[in-house]
XYZ file of C-alpha atoms in Angstrom:
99
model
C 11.065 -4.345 17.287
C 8.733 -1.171 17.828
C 11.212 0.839 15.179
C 9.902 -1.512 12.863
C 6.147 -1.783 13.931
C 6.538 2.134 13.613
C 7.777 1.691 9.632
C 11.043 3.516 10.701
C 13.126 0.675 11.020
C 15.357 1.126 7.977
C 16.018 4.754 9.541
C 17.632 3.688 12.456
C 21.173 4.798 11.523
C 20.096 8.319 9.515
C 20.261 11.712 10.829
C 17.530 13.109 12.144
C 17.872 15.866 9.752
C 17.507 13.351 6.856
C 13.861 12.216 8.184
C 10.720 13.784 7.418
C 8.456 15.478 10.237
C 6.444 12.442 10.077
C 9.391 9.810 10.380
C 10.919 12.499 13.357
C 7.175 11.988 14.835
C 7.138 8.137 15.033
C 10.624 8.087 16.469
C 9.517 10.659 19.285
C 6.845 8.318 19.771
C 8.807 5.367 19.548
C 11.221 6.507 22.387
C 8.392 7.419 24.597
C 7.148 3.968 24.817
C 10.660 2.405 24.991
C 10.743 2.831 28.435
C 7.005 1.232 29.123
C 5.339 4.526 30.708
C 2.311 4.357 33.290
C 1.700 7.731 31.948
C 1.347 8.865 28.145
C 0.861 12.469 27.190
C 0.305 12.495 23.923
C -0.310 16.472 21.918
C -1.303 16.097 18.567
C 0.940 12.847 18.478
C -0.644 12.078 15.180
C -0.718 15.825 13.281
C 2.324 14.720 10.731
C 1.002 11.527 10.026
C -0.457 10.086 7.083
C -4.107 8.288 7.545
C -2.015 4.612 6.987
C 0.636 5.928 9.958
C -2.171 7.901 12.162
C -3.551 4.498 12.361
C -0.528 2.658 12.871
C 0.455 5.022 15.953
C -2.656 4.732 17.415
C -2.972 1.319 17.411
C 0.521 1.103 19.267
C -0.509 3.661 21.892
C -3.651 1.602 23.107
C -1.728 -1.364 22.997
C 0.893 0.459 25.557
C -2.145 1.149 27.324
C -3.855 -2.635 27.681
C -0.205 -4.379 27.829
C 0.881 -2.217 30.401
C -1.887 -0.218 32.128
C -0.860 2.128 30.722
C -2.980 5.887 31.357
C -2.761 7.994 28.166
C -3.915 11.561 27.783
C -4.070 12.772 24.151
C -4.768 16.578 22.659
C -5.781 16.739 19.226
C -7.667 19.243 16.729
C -8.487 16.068 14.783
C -12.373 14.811 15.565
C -11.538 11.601 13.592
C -9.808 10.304 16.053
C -11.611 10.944 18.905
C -14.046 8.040 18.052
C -10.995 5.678 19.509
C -11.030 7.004 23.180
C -13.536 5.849 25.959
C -13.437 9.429 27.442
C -13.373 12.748 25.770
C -13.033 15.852 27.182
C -14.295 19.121 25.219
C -12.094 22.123 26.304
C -14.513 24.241 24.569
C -16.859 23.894 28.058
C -13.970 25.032 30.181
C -14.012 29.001 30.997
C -11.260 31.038 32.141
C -10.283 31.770 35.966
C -12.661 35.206 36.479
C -14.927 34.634 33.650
């Protein structure tokens, strides 16, 4: 079950206002892959995590996107992680319309 491969299995039946901003996270990302997207969007999917969890996410999301060719575009202030990704684009090279 991906509640469980998440670690938020046993919070199935709480409120959401009983779960922390990380648990809230992984169950926003959980019902995003429910439904077996071609297309992820993923900003800053990983920003409440802890290092054990960050991991854990990612992990699932690349595995959404070999099992089910899957395209996912991810933002994220956190260089770590950009290591993971076959492409990476630097907005910092990007200018403004006029500029």
């Amino acid at each position: 079950m991906l509640a469980e491969e998440m670690g938020i299995g046993d919070k199935l039946k709480q409120r959401a206002t009983d779960l922390s901003q990380g648990e809230k996270q992984r169950a926003a990302i959980c019902r995003a892959l429910l439904p077996q997207p071609r297309l992820i969007l993923a900003d800053e999917a990983t920003g409440n995590l802890d290092p054990e969890n960050k991991a854990r996410i990612l992990d699932l999301l690349f595995r959404a996107v070999e099992d089910h060719d899957t395209t996912l575009l991810a933002v994220t202030h956190d260089h770590e992680l950009l290591k993971r990704f076959d492409r990476v684009v630097d907005f910092k090279v990007f200018k403004k319309a006029g500029d």
